[in-house]
PDB file of C-alpha atoms in Angstrom:
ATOM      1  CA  UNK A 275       0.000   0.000   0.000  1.00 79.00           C
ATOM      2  CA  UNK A 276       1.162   3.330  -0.651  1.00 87.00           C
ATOM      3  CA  UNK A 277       1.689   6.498   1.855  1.00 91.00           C
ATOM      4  CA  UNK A 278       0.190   9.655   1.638  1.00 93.00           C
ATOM      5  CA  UNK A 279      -0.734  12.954   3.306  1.00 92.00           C
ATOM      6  CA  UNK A 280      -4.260  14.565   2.784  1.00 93.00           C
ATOM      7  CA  UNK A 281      -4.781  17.925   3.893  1.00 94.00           C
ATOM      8  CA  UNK A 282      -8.245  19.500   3.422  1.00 95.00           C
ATOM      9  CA  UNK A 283      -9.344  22.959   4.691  1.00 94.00           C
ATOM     10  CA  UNK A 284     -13.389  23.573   6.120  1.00 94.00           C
ATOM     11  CA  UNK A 285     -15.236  26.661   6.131  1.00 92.00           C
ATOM     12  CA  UNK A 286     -14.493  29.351   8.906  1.00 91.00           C
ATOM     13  CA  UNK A 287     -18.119  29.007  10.343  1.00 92.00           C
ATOM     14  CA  UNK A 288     -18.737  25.278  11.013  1.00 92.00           C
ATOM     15  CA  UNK A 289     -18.209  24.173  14.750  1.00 92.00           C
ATOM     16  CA  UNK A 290     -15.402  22.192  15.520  1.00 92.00           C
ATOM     17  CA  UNK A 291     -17.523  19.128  15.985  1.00 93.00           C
ATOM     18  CA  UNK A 292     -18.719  19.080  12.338  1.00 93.00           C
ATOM     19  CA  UNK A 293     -14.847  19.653  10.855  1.00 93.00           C
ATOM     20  CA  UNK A 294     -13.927  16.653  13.407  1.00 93.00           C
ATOM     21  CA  UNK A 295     -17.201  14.563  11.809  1.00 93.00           C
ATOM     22  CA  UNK A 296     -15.704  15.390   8.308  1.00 93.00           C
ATOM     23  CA  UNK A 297     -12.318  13.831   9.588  1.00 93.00           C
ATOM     24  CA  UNK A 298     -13.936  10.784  10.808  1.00 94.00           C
ATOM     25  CA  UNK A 299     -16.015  10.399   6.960  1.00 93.00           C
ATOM     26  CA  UNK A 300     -12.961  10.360   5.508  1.00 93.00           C
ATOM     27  CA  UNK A 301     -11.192   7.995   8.522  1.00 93.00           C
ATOM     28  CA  UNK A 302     -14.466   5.542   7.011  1.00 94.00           C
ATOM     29  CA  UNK A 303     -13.366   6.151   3.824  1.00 93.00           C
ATOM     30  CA  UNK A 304      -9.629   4.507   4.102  1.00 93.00           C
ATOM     31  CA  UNK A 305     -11.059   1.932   6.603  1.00 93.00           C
ATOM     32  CA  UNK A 306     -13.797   0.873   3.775  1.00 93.00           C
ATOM     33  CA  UNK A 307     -11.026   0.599   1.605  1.00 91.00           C
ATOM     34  CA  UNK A 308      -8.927  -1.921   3.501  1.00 91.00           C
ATOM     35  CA  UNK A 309      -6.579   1.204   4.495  1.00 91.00           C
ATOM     36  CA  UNK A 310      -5.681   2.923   8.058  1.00 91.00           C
ATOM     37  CA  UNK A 311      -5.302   6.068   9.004  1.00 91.00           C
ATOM     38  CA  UNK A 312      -2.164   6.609  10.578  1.00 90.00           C
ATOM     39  CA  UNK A 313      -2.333  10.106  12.120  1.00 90.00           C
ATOM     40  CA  UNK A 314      -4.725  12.799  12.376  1.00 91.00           C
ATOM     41  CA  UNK A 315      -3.956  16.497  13.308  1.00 89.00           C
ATOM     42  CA  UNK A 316      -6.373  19.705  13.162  1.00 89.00           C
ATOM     43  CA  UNK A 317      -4.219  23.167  12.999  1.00 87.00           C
ATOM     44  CA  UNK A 318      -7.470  24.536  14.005  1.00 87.00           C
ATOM     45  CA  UNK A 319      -8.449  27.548  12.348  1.00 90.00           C
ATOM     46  CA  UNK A 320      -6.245  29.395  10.562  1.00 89.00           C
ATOM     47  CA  UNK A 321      -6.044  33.218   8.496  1.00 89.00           C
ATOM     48  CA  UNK A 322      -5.527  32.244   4.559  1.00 89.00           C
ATOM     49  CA  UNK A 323      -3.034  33.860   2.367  1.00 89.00           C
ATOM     50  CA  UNK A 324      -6.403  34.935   0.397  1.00 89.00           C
ATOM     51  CA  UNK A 325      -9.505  35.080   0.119  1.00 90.00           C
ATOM     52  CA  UNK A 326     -11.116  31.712  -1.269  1.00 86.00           C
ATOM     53  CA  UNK A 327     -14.925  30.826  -1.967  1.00 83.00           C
ATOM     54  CA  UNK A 328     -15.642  33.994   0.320  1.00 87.00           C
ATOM     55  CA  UNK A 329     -14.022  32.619   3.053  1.00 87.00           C
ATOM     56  CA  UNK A 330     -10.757  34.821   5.015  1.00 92.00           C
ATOM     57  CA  UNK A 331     -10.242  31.878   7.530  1.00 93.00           C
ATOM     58  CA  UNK A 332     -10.109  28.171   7.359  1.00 93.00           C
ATOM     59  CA  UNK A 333     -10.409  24.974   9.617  1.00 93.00           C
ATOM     60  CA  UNK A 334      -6.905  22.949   8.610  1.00 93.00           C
ATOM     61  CA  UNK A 335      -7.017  19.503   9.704  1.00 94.00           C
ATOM     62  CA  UNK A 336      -3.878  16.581   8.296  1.00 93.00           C
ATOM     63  CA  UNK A 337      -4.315  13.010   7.888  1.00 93.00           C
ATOM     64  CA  UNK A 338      -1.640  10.704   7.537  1.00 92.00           C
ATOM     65  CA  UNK A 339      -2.951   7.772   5.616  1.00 92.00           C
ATOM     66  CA  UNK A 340      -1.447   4.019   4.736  1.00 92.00           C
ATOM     67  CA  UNK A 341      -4.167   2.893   1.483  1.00 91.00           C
ATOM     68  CA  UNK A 342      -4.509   1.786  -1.636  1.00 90.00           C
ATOM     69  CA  UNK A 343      -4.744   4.823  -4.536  1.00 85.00           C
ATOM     70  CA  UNK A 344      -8.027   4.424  -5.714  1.00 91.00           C
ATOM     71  CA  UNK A 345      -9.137   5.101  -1.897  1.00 91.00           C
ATOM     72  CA  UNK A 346      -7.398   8.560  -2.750  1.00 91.00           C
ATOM     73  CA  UNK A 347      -9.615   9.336  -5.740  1.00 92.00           C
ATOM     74  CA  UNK A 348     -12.367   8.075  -3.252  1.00 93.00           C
ATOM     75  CA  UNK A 349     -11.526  10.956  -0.590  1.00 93.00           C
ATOM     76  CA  UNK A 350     -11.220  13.512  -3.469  1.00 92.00           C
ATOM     77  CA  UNK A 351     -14.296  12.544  -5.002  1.00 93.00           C
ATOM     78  CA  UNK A 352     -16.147  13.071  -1.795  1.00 93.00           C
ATOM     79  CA  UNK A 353     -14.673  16.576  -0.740  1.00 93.00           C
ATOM     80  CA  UNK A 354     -14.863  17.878  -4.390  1.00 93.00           C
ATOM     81  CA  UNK A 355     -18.977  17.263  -3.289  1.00 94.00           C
ATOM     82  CA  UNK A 356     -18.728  18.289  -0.231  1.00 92.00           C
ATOM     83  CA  UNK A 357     -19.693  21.818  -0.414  1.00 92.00           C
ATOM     84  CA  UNK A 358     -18.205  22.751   3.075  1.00 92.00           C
ATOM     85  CA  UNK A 359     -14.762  21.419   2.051  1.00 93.00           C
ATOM     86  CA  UNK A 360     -13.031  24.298   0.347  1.00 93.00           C
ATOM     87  CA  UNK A 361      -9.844  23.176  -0.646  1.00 93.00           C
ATOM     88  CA  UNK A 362      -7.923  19.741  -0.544  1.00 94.00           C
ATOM     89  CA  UNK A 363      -4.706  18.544  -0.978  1.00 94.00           C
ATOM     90  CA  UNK A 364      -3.102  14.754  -1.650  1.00 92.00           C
ATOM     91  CA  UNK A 365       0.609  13.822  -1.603  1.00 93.00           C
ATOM     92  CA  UNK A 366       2.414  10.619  -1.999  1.00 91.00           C
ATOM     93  CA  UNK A 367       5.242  10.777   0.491  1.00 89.00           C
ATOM     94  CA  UNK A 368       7.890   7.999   1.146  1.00 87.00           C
ATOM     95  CA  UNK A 369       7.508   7.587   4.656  1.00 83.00           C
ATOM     96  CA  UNK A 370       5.050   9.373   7.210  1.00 77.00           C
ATOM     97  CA  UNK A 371       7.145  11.800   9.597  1.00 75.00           C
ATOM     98  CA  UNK A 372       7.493  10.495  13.131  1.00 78.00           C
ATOM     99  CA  UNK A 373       6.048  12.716  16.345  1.00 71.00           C
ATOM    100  CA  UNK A 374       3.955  15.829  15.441  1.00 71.00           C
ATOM    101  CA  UNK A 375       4.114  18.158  11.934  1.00 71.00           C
ATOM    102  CA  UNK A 376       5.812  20.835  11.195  1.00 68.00           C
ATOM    103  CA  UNK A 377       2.407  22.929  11.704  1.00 71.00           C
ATOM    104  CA  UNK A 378       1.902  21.304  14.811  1.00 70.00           C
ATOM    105  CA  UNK A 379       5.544  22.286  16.601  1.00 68.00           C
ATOM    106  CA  UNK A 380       4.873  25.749  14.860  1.00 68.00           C
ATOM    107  CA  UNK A 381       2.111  26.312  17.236  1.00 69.00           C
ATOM    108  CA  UNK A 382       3.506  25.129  20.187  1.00 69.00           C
ATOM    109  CA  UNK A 383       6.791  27.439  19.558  1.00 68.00           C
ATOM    110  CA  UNK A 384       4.771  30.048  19.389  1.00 69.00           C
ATOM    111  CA  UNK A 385       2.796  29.373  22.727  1.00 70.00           C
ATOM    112  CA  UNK A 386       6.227  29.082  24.132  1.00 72.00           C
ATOM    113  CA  UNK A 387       7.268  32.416  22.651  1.00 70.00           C
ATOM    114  CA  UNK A 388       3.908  34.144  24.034  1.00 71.00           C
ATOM    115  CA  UNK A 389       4.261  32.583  27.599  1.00 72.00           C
ATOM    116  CA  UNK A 390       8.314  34.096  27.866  1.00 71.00           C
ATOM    117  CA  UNK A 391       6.576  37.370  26.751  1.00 72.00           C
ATOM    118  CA  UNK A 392       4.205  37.385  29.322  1.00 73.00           C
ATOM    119  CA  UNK A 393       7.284  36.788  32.243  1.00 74.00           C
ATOM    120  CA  UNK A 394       9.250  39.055  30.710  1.00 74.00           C
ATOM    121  CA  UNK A 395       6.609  42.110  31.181  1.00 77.00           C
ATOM    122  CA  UNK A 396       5.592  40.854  34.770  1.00 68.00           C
TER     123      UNK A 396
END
């Protein structure tokens, strides 16, 4: 089975819930198709570099995922329906990257940088 790395990005004014729901759908998706999902990360929402299907923000959420390719074309099929899905994102890697994503330590470097901040004015 092949490796790959699905990113898709929500619309700014669903509830966390329903972007989590979407992530399971497409968990059911690769488990239909005899795949697993490896990892699963939400960024949360996020500013975009643009404006996109009238929307300034976006709910990013990563799946790492261990399947067949047509499961792939499965995934895509069902987001390019999906009219809360705005943009999405599939790439073939070698090998999935061990502990947390680069997105992920981003945010917790910067939670580190806020919290030194916030000593250093006290």
């Amino acid at each position: 089975m092949a490796l790959y790395e699905h990113v898709f990005l929500a619309r700014q004014d669903l509830a966390q819930a329903q972007v989590d729901a979407m992530a399971e759908a497409v968990t059911k998706i690769v488990e239909d198709h005899q795949g697993k999902v490896v990892k699963t990360e939400t960024w949360g929402l996020r500013s975009m570099a643009y404006r996109m299907s009238k929307n300034r923000k976006a709910h990013y959420v990563m799946l790492e995922i261990d399947a067949p390719g047509d499961t792939v074309a499965e995934i895509e099929r069902q987001h390019s329906i999906n009219e809360d899905v705005i943009r999405y994102m599939t790439v073939k890697v070698d090998a999935h990257e061990q502990g947390p994503s680069v997105m992920m330590r981003k945010q917790e470097r910067d939670r580190e940088r806020g919290r030194r901040r916030e000593e250093e004015n006290a």
